[in-house]
Amino acid sequence: MKTKSIQSIKGTQDILPSEVHFWQEMERKIFEEMALFGFSEIRTPAFENTDLFSRSVGEQTDIVSKEMYTFEDRSGGNLTLKPEATASVVRAFIQHNLDKINTLTRLFYIDALFRRERPQKGRYRQFHQFGAELFGSEHPEADIEIISLASSIFKSIGIDEITLKINTIGSKSARDNYKIELKRFLKPQFNKLSEASRERFEKNPLRILDTKNSQEQEILLNAPQIFEYLSEDDKAHFSEVKMHLKGLNINFEIDPYLVRGLDYYNRTIFEFISNEIGSQNAICGGGRYDSLVSQLGGSDTPSIGFAAGMERILLATSNKERAENIDCYIVCMGNKAQDWVLKCANKLRSMKFSVCFDLLKRSLKSQMKEANRLNAKHAIIIGENEIKDNKFQVKDLDTGKQQEVAFEHIIKYFKNL
Ligand code: HAM
């Protein structure tokens, strides 16, 4: 009886060779754009103390209250697989006194994150983000650097059909005042709210604004808007952000109902939305978090950042698969040729040409088929006669042109390509 095979965990995905090219290409472009904006990479551990997330993302958020993979360490500590990266980057920023090295710190990451959400298209339990965090500036120009960095990366990856939505949620005290008014407005309609919104009413009423339920959206049309509760400074900050976005020709929509699912934000928040990937349409989210560093024990450091979901970017991009391709396939004919094939392959590889050859002792026809499947640019045929006469056939598989070359000239042939 065949042994039952083990499957991957629900909500996780293997990235297979046919797709990995796209990831590598996306990563290359991220590195390139991050360098153009002066951001340096940071790598943080896969798990952290659970407190880090409850104190930053927020106890009442869906992420912390329902979605974290939390476990007890054998020594009794309470640990959590990172559900997002900002808290870890802030922890590292404080722990290693990065603010003492530079007054402005620009960091980026590419990372795997874990949230126990209900899996569906674009929503996974392990997913990947790239993101950037800019520490040390309270000015609107920092908001613009972060938004235009995200926007440049999307452009270079080839994602055009996206909408940037922005909003401002002011300071904590403005939000506290607004929450009271929002609850006062919603209370008479409480019975018309969905179960999820009723649950949020006490714990996190701002998240009700984010509802996808059309009946609730209609109720909210007459709700008070947070903008009315903001200070003059908050409003001026937002005006400058809008002005610079226009100046840079970055299109945006103001969405007064935009709220983020994490508690650490203040002032500017934003999301990039794609209309082409179904209900999980947020490709990227971010915003200002001026109090988070001090809240986690560091000095007062105004900051802003974003993170983008890489699986969702993959969904929004066509032309994902790229066939394999190699520089040379060596066709081996007969046992005596094996040694020559190994030597030839190693020599070409030392010159940085990619080379494959047969390991199954297959027929000439099957080996040529394999060369085609691998999209080899050239094929070299090595057999006993070729060795005896020191005449090897080198075939350009794109043009079909074939040349007879002595062994010592094979290297020259490739050098001259
Ligand atoms: P977030 O909105 O929770 O923000 O996540 C950012 C992006 O990650 C989302 O827009 C989405 O594309 C992707 N994402 C989130 N959850 C999943 C999932 N379960 N499956 C697939 N993709 C997902 C943050 O994480 C903040 N740390 C962003 C930030 C950085 N704010 C300031 N700096």
Short mmCIF file of C-alpha atoms and ligand atoms in Angstrom, two decimals:
data_model
loop_
_atom_site.label_atom_id
_atom_site.label_comp_id
_atom_site.label_asym_id
_atom_site.label_seq_id
_atom_site.Cartn_x
_atom_site.Cartn_y
_atom_site.Cartn_z
CA MET A 1 0.00 0.00 0.00
CA LYS A 2 1.30 3.46 -0.93
CA THR A 3 2.19 5.65 2.08
CA LYS A 4 -0.05 8.69 2.44
CA SER A 5 1.83 11.84 1.41
CA ILE A 6 2.02 14.91 3.60
CA GLN A 7 0.40 18.09 2.26
CA SER A 8 1.29 21.72 2.93
CA ILE A 9 -0.63 23.59 5.66
CA LYS A 10 -3.89 25.29 4.63
CA GLY A 11 -3.24 28.90 3.62
CA THR A 12 0.42 28.33 2.79
CA GLN A 13 1.87 28.04 -0.69
CA ASP A 14 4.88 26.56 -2.40
CA ILE A 15 6.53 28.84 -4.90
CA LEU A 16 7.45 26.48 -7.71
CA PRO A 17 10.27 26.89 -10.24
CA SER A 18 7.79 28.03 -12.91
CA GLU A 19 6.85 31.02 -10.72
CA VAL A 20 10.04 31.71 -8.84
CA HIS A 21 11.46 33.74 -11.73
CA PHE A 22 8.74 36.29 -11.19
CA TRP A 23 9.55 36.56 -7.48
CA GLN A 24 13.24 36.98 -8.23
CA GLU A 25 12.47 39.65 -10.80
CA MET A 26 10.16 41.46 -8.37
CA GLU A 27 12.82 41.25 -5.63
CA ARG A 28 15.47 42.60 -8.01
CA LYS A 29 13.29 45.62 -8.83
CA ILE A 30 12.53 46.21 -5.15
CA PHE A 31 16.26 46.23 -4.31
CA GLU A 32 16.92 48.56 -7.23
CA GLU A 33 14.22 51.12 -6.34
CA MET A 34 14.96 50.99 -2.59
CA ALA A 35 18.61 51.83 -3.37
CA LEU A 36 17.53 54.72 -5.59
CA PHE A 37 15.62 56.17 -2.63
CA GLY A 38 18.52 55.52 -0.20
CA PHE A 39 16.83 52.75 1.85
CA SER A 40 18.95 49.97 3.43
CA GLU A 41 17.75 46.45 4.07
CA ILE A 42 17.01 45.14 7.56
CA ARG A 43 16.22 41.51 8.45
CA THR A 44 14.43 40.71 11.68
CA PRO A 45 13.65 37.30 13.27
CA ALA A 46 10.59 35.26 12.32
CA PHE A 47 9.22 35.37 15.88
CA GLU A 48 9.11 37.93 18.64
CA ASN A 49 7.71 38.35 22.14
CA THR A 50 3.93 38.45 21.86
CA ASP A 51 3.84 41.70 23.85
CA LEU A 52 5.57 43.50 20.99
CA PHE A 53 2.48 43.08 18.81
CA SER A 54 -0.17 43.65 21.47
CA ARG A 55 1.58 46.90 22.45
CA SER A 56 1.96 48.16 18.87
CA VAL A 57 -0.64 46.68 16.51
CA GLY A 58 -3.16 46.83 19.37
CA GLU A 59 -4.93 44.38 21.67
CA GLN A 60 -8.36 45.02 20.09
CA THR A 61 -7.35 44.65 16.45
CA ASP A 62 -8.34 41.55 14.45
CA ILE A 63 -4.65 40.75 13.94
CA VAL A 64 -3.84 40.56 17.66
CA SER A 65 -7.17 39.31 19.00
CA LYS A 66 -7.82 36.58 16.40
CA GLU A 67 -5.08 36.01 13.89
CA MET A 68 -1.71 35.54 15.57
CA TYR A 69 0.20 32.27 15.67
CA THR A 70 1.17 32.42 19.32
CA PHE A 71 2.87 29.66 21.27
CA GLU A 72 4.49 29.10 24.59
CA ASP A 73 8.23 28.56 24.53
CA ARG A 74 9.53 25.57 26.51
CA SER A 75 10.95 28.04 29.02
CA GLY A 76 7.52 29.60 29.45
CA GLY A 77 7.90 32.75 27.31
CA ASN A 78 5.02 33.79 25.09
CA LEU A 79 6.12 34.05 21.46
CA THR A 80 4.38 34.96 18.20
CA LEU A 81 5.24 34.45 14.54
CA LYS A 82 5.42 37.95 13.05
CA PRO A 83 2.00 38.98 11.69
CA GLU A 84 3.53 42.20 10.32
CA ALA A 85 7.02 43.65 10.15
CA THR A 86 6.78 47.27 11.34
CA ALA A 87 6.73 46.36 15.05
CA SER A 88 9.86 44.22 14.64
CA VAL A 89 11.68 46.90 12.69
CA VAL A 90 10.79 49.46 15.38
CA ARG A 91 11.97 47.05 18.08
CA ALA A 92 15.29 46.59 16.27
CA PHE A 93 15.57 50.36 15.66
CA ILE A 94 15.27 50.98 19.42
CA GLN A 95 17.35 47.99 20.54
CA HIS A 96 20.32 48.88 18.34
CA ASN A 97 20.08 52.66 18.89
CA LEU A 98 19.81 53.24 15.16
CA ASP A 99 18.62 56.79 15.86
CA LYS A 100 22.06 57.58 17.31
CA ILE A 101 23.74 56.66 14.02
CA ASN A 102 21.67 58.95 11.81
CA THR A 103 18.93 61.47 12.54
CA LEU A 104 17.04 60.03 9.59
CA THR A 105 16.90 56.26 9.16
CA ARG A 106 15.58 54.65 5.99
CA LEU A 107 14.98 50.89 6.21
CA PHE A 108 13.33 48.31 4.00
CA TYR A 109 12.53 44.60 4.19
CA ILE A 110 11.22 41.64 2.25
CA ASP A 111 9.70 39.21 4.70
CA ALA A 112 7.36 36.28 5.35
CA LEU A 113 4.46 37.04 7.70
CA PHE A 114 1.84 34.89 9.40
CA ARG A 115 -1.84 35.59 10.08
CA ARG A 116 -4.46 32.99 10.83
CA GLU A 117 -7.08 34.43 8.49
CA ARG A 118 -9.66 32.50 6.48
CA PRO A 119 -7.71 31.60 3.34
CA GLN A 120 -9.06 32.74 -0.02
CA LYS A 121 -7.71 34.23 -3.24
CA GLY A 122 -5.17 36.89 -2.20
CA ARG A 123 -5.39 36.01 1.50
CA TYR A 124 -3.04 33.45 2.98
CA ARG A 125 -1.80 32.34 6.38
CA GLN A 126 1.79 32.73 5.35
CA PHE A 127 2.34 35.59 2.93
CA HIS A 128 5.13 37.93 1.90
CA GLN A 129 5.51 41.66 2.09
CA PHE A 130 8.08 44.18 1.06
CA GLY A 131 7.98 47.38 3.00
CA ALA A 132 9.85 50.51 3.98
CA GLU A 133 10.03 52.50 7.20
CA LEU A 134 11.38 56.06 7.41
CA PHE A 135 12.31 57.22 10.93
CA GLY A 136 12.99 60.74 12.14
CA SER A 137 10.92 63.24 10.15
CA GLU A 138 7.54 64.69 11.04
CA HIS A 139 7.33 66.66 7.81
CA PRO A 140 4.86 65.96 4.98
CA GLU A 141 7.78 65.49 2.57
CA ALA A 142 8.60 62.24 4.41
CA ASP A 143 5.04 61.05 3.69
CA ILE A 144 5.65 61.86 0.04
CA GLU A 145 8.98 59.99 -0.06
CA ILE A 146 7.24 56.87 1.26
CA ILE A 147 4.24 57.11 -1.06
CA SER A 148 6.36 57.86 -4.10
CA LEU A 149 8.75 55.02 -3.24
CA ALA A 150 5.82 52.57 -3.17
CA SER A 151 4.42 54.05 -6.35
CA SER A 152 7.80 53.82 -8.18
CA ILE A 153 8.18 50.17 -7.23
CA PHE A 154 4.69 49.34 -8.54
CA LYS A 155 5.48 51.16 -11.77
CA SER A 156 8.76 49.32 -12.22
CA ILE A 157 7.06 45.96 -11.57
CA GLY A 158 4.48 46.89 -14.21
CA ILE A 159 1.36 47.38 -12.11
CA ASP A 160 -0.58 50.30 -13.54
CA GLU A 161 -4.18 49.59 -12.70
CA ILE A 162 -4.06 50.73 -9.09
CA THR A 163 -5.69 53.51 -7.13
CA LEU A 164 -4.01 55.33 -4.28
CA LYS A 165 -6.47 56.15 -1.51
CA ILE A 166 -5.44 58.52 1.24
CA ASN A 167 -6.98 59.83 4.42
CA THR A 168 -5.86 61.52 7.59
CA ILE A 169 -6.87 60.33 11.05
CA GLY A 170 -5.13 63.04 13.11
CA SER A 171 -3.92 62.53 16.66
CA LYS A 172 -5.10 60.05 19.28
CA SER A 173 -7.06 62.74 21.16
CA ALA A 174 -8.82 63.82 17.94
CA ARG A 175 -9.68 60.18 17.28
CA ASP A 176 -10.96 59.66 20.84
CA ASN A 177 -13.31 62.64 20.43
CA TYR A 178 -14.39 61.41 17.03
CA LYS A 179 -15.06 57.86 18.31
CA ILE A 180 -17.52 59.28 20.88
CA GLU A 181 -19.38 61.15 18.13
CA LEU A 182 -19.33 58.19 15.75
CA LYS A 183 -20.77 55.91 18.44
CA ARG A 184 -23.41 58.52 19.29
CA PHE A 185 -24.39 58.59 15.59
CA LEU A 186 -24.41 54.78 15.20
CA LYS A 187 -26.21 53.92 18.44
CA PRO A 188 -29.78 54.42 17.12
CA GLN A 189 -28.88 52.21 14.13
CA PHE A 190 -27.18 49.54 16.24
CA ASN A 191 -29.71 46.82 15.34
CA LYS A 192 -29.17 47.39 11.64
CA LEU A 193 -25.43 46.76 11.95
CA SER A 194 -23.83 43.46 11.01
CA GLU A 195 -22.56 41.17 13.72
CA ALA A 196 -18.94 42.12 12.91
CA SER A 197 -19.71 45.83 13.24
CA ARG A 198 -21.66 45.33 16.46
CA GLU A 199 -18.62 43.61 17.84
CA ARG A 200 -16.47 46.55 16.76
CA PHE A 201 -18.86 49.14 18.19
CA GLU A 202 -17.25 49.05 21.66
CA LYS A 203 -13.80 47.70 20.88
CA ASN A 204 -12.77 49.49 17.71
CA PRO A 205 -15.61 51.66 16.31
CA LEU A 206 -13.41 53.32 13.63
CA ARG A 207 -13.14 49.98 11.84
CA ILE A 208 -16.91 50.10 11.19
CA LEU A 209 -16.09 52.82 8.62
CA ASP A 210 -14.19 50.20 6.66
CA THR A 211 -17.27 48.00 6.15
CA LYS A 212 -17.93 46.35 2.78
CA ASN A 213 -21.61 45.87 3.68
CA SER A 214 -23.71 48.14 1.40
CA GLN A 215 -26.48 48.71 3.99
CA GLU A 216 -23.88 49.90 6.47
CA GLN A 217 -22.15 52.01 3.87
CA GLU A 218 -25.49 53.75 3.28
CA ILE A 219 -25.93 54.43 7.00
CA LEU A 220 -22.41 55.83 7.15
CA LEU A 221 -23.10 58.35 4.38
CA ASN A 222 -24.55 60.67 7.04
CA ALA A 223 -22.00 59.88 9.74
CA PRO A 224 -19.76 62.62 11.13
CA GLN A 225 -16.36 62.66 9.43
CA ILE A 226 -13.06 62.51 11.24
CA PHE A 227 -11.70 65.50 9.34
CA GLU A 228 -13.99 67.80 11.35
CA TYR A 229 -12.24 66.69 14.57
CA LEU A 230 -8.66 67.31 13.49
CA SER A 231 -6.38 70.09 14.73
CA GLU A 232 -5.29 72.90 12.41
CA ASP A 233 -1.77 71.36 12.33
CA ASP A 234 -3.15 67.98 11.27
CA LYS A 235 -5.18 69.65 8.52
CA ALA A 236 -2.19 71.69 7.31
CA HIS A 237 -0.05 68.53 7.20
CA PHE A 238 -2.65 66.79 5.04
CA SER A 239 -2.95 69.79 2.71
CA GLU A 240 0.80 69.72 2.09
CA VAL A 241 0.74 65.98 1.42
CA LYS A 242 -2.00 66.51 -1.19
CA MET A 243 -0.18 69.46 -2.73
CA HIS A 244 3.07 67.49 -3.18
CA LEU A 245 1.24 64.46 -4.58
CA LYS A 246 -0.34 66.70 -7.21
CA GLY A 247 3.07 68.29 -7.88
CA LEU A 248 4.52 64.83 -8.55
CA ASN A 249 1.55 63.77 -10.70
CA ILE A 250 0.76 60.88 -8.36
CA ASN A 251 -2.98 60.35 -8.74
CA PHE A 252 -4.92 59.83 -5.54
CA GLU A 253 -8.43 59.71 -4.13
CA ILE A 254 -9.33 61.02 -0.72
CA ASP A 255 -11.31 58.36 1.09
CA PRO A 256 -12.78 59.69 4.37
CA TYR A 257 -13.84 56.12 5.25
CA LEU A 258 -10.33 54.70 4.98
CA VAL A 259 -9.15 53.36 8.34
CA ARG A 260 -6.35 50.87 8.89
CA GLY A 261 -6.53 47.59 10.76
CA LEU A 262 -3.58 48.43 13.01
CA ASP A 263 -3.69 50.87 15.94
CA TYR A 264 -0.36 52.62 15.67
CA TYR A 265 -1.25 55.14 12.95
CA ASN A 266 -1.84 58.87 13.16
CA ARG A 267 -2.26 61.59 10.53
CA THR A 268 -1.66 60.32 6.96
CA ILE A 269 -2.81 56.80 6.11
CA PHE A 270 -3.03 55.29 2.64
CA GLU A 271 -3.71 52.16 0.61
CA PHE A 272 -3.07 51.16 -2.99
CA ILE A 273 -6.07 49.24 -4.34
CA SER A 274 -6.20 47.01 -7.42
CA ASN A 275 -9.50 46.47 -9.21
CA GLU A 276 -8.28 43.30 -10.86
CA ILE A 277 -7.68 40.82 -8.06
CA GLY A 278 -11.06 40.21 -6.41
CA SER A 279 -12.21 41.08 -2.91
CA GLN A 280 -8.77 41.11 -1.29
CA ASN A 281 -7.89 44.18 -3.30
CA ALA A 282 -5.45 46.09 -1.05
CA ILE A 283 -2.02 45.70 -2.58
CA CYS A 284 -0.31 47.98 -0.10
CA GLY A 285 -1.06 49.83 3.12
CA GLY A 286 0.80 52.29 5.24
CA GLY A 287 0.84 55.49 7.16
CA ARG A 288 2.41 57.67 9.77
CA TYR A 289 3.10 56.28 13.25
CA ASP A 290 4.64 59.16 15.19
CA SER A 291 4.16 57.69 18.68
CA LEU A 292 5.09 54.05 18.11
CA VAL A 293 8.83 54.34 18.77
CA SER A 294 8.31 56.11 22.11
CA GLN A 295 5.41 53.80 22.96
CA LEU A 296 7.79 50.84 22.62
CA GLY A 297 10.46 52.44 24.81
CA GLY A 298 12.49 54.51 22.32
CA SER A 299 12.87 58.26 22.05
CA ASP A 300 10.31 60.46 20.36
CA THR A 301 10.73 59.62 16.66
CA PRO A 302 8.09 60.60 14.11
CA SER A 303 7.94 57.85 11.47
CA ILE A 304 6.07 56.64 8.42
CA GLY A 305 6.10 53.47 6.33
CA PHE A 306 4.28 51.09 4.04
CA ALA A 307 4.09 47.37 3.28
CA ALA A 308 2.89 45.67 0.09
CA GLY A 309 1.57 42.12 -0.28
CA MET A 310 3.69 40.25 -2.80
CA GLU A 311 1.20 37.45 -3.55
CA ARG A 312 -1.40 40.11 -4.40
CA ILE A 313 1.10 41.86 -6.66
CA LEU A 314 1.67 38.54 -8.38
CA LEU A 315 -2.11 38.22 -8.92
CA ALA A 316 -2.26 41.73 -10.35
CA THR A 317 0.54 41.09 -12.82
CA SER A 318 0.05 39.19 -16.04
CA ASN A 319 2.81 37.25 -17.74
CA LYS A 320 3.98 35.55 -14.58
CA GLU A 321 5.59 32.47 -15.94
CA ARG A 322 8.90 32.45 -17.68
CA ALA A 323 10.24 29.29 -19.21
CA GLU A 324 13.57 27.96 -18.07
CA ASN A 325 16.53 28.82 -20.25
CA ILE A 326 20.17 27.85 -20.28
CA ASP A 327 23.17 28.79 -22.41
CA CYS A 328 24.25 25.34 -23.48
CA TYR A 329 23.06 21.73 -23.52
CA ILE A 330 25.75 19.09 -24.06
CA VAL A 331 24.51 16.01 -25.86
CA CYS A 332 26.49 12.95 -24.82
CA MET A 333 26.75 9.94 -27.16
CA GLY A 334 28.27 6.78 -25.63
CA ASN A 335 30.01 5.98 -22.37
CA LYS A 336 33.47 7.11 -23.47
CA ALA A 337 32.15 10.62 -24.03
CA GLN A 338 30.97 11.07 -20.40
CA ASP A 339 34.31 12.27 -19.11
CA TRP A 340 34.59 14.88 -21.91
CA VAL A 341 31.07 16.10 -21.21
CA LEU A 342 31.84 16.61 -17.51
CA LYS A 343 35.07 18.50 -18.31
CA CYS A 344 33.42 20.64 -20.97
CA ALA A 345 30.49 21.50 -18.67
CA ASN A 346 32.79 22.52 -15.84
CA LYS A 347 34.94 24.68 -18.09
CA LEU A 348 31.92 26.51 -19.52
CA ARG A 349 30.40 26.96 -16.05
CA SER A 350 33.67 28.47 -14.81
CA MET A 351 33.18 31.02 -17.61
CA LYS A 352 29.68 31.70 -16.19
CA PHE A 353 27.72 29.92 -18.94
CA SER A 354 24.80 27.83 -17.68
CA VAL A 355 25.09 24.22 -18.81
CA CYS A 356 23.00 21.06 -18.49
CA PHE A 357 23.52 17.58 -19.90
CA ASP A 358 21.78 14.24 -19.74
CA LEU A 359 22.05 12.08 -16.63
CA LEU A 360 19.87 9.23 -17.89
CA LYS A 361 21.90 7.98 -20.85
CA ARG A 362 19.02 8.76 -23.21
CA SER A 363 19.00 8.67 -27.02
CA LEU A 364 20.26 11.56 -29.17
CA LYS A 365 16.66 12.41 -30.07
CA SER A 366 15.51 12.60 -26.42
CA GLN A 367 18.54 14.67 -25.47
CA MET A 368 17.80 17.19 -28.25
CA LYS A 369 14.19 17.31 -27.04
CA GLU A 370 15.44 18.06 -23.53
CA ALA A 371 17.71 20.83 -24.90
CA ASN A 372 14.61 22.39 -26.49
CA ARG A 373 12.56 22.06 -23.32
CA LEU A 374 15.28 23.88 -21.40
CA ASN A 375 15.36 26.59 -24.08
CA ALA A 376 19.09 26.03 -24.51
CA LYS A 377 20.72 28.63 -26.75
CA HIS A 378 23.40 26.20 -27.95
CA ALA A 379 23.96 22.46 -28.09
CA ILE A 380 27.33 20.69 -28.27
CA ILE A 381 27.36 17.10 -29.45
CA ILE A 382 30.10 14.92 -27.93
CA GLY A 383 30.39 11.31 -29.08
CA GLU A 384 33.13 8.75 -29.62
CA ASN A 385 33.71 9.77 -33.28
CA GLU A 386 33.87 13.44 -32.36
CA ILE A 387 36.51 12.66 -29.73
CA LYS A 388 38.50 10.50 -32.18
CA ASP A 389 38.49 13.23 -34.89
CA ASN A 390 38.58 16.17 -32.43
CA LYS A 391 35.64 17.67 -34.31
CA PHE A 392 32.60 18.65 -32.27
CA GLN A 393 29.30 19.95 -33.56
CA VAL A 394 28.21 23.18 -31.88
CA LYS A 395 24.70 24.17 -32.86
CA ASP A 396 23.07 27.56 -32.37
CA LEU A 397 19.55 26.41 -31.50
CA ASP A 398 17.97 29.79 -32.30
CA THR A 399 19.31 30.06 -35.87
CA GLY A 400 19.89 26.34 -36.51
CA LYS A 401 23.44 27.14 -37.68
CA GLN A 402 25.92 24.35 -36.96
CA GLN A 403 29.74 24.55 -36.77
CA GLU A 404 32.45 21.94 -36.51
CA VAL A 405 34.86 22.98 -33.76
CA ALA A 406 37.99 21.38 -32.22
CA PHE A 407 37.70 20.76 -28.46
CA GLU A 408 40.19 23.50 -27.58
CA HIS A 409 38.15 25.94 -29.69
CA ILE A 410 34.80 25.25 -28.03
CA ILE A 411 35.79 27.66 -25.26
CA LYS A 412 36.81 30.26 -27.86
CA TYR A 413 33.45 29.80 -29.63
CA PHE A 414 31.61 30.64 -26.40
CA LYS A 415 33.99 33.45 -25.48
CA ASN A 416 33.24 35.12 -28.82
CA LEU A 417 29.48 35.01 -28.42
P1 HAM B 1 -1.33 45.67 6.35
O1 HAM B 1 -2.35 46.53 5.68
O2 HAM B 1 -1.80 44.80 7.44
O3 HAM B 1 -0.20 46.65 6.88
O4 HAM B 1 -0.61 44.76 5.27
C1 HAM B 1 -0.01 45.32 4.13
C2 HAM B 1 -0.32 44.50 2.90
O5 HAM B 1 0.03 43.14 3.12
C3 HAM B 1 -1.80 44.44 2.54
O6 HAM B 1 -2.19 45.58 1.81
C4 HAM B 1 -1.87 43.18 1.71
O7 HAM B 1 -1.44 43.46 0.38
C5 HAM B 1 -0.82 42.28 2.36
N1 HAM B 1 -1.48 41.30 3.25
C6 HAM B 1 -1.93 41.49 4.50
N2 HAM B 1 -2.47 40.36 4.99
C7 HAM B 1 -2.36 39.43 4.01
C8 HAM B 1 -2.73 38.04 3.90
N3 HAM B 1 -3.29 37.37 4.92
N4 HAM B 1 -2.47 37.39 2.74
C9 HAM B 1 -1.86 38.05 1.71
N5 HAM B 1 -1.49 39.34 1.77
C10 HAM B 1 -1.73 40.02 2.90
C11 HAM B 1 0.91 46.24 7.55
O8 HAM B 1 1.29 45.11 7.65
C12 HAM B 1 1.73 47.41 8.07
N6 HAM B 1 2.89 46.86 8.78
C13 HAM B 1 2.13 48.32 6.94
C14 HAM B 1 3.01 49.45 7.39
C15 HAM B 1 4.35 49.51 7.29
N7 HAM B 1 2.58 50.54 7.99
C16 HAM B 1 3.63 51.31 8.28
N8 HAM B 1 4.70 50.70 7.87
#
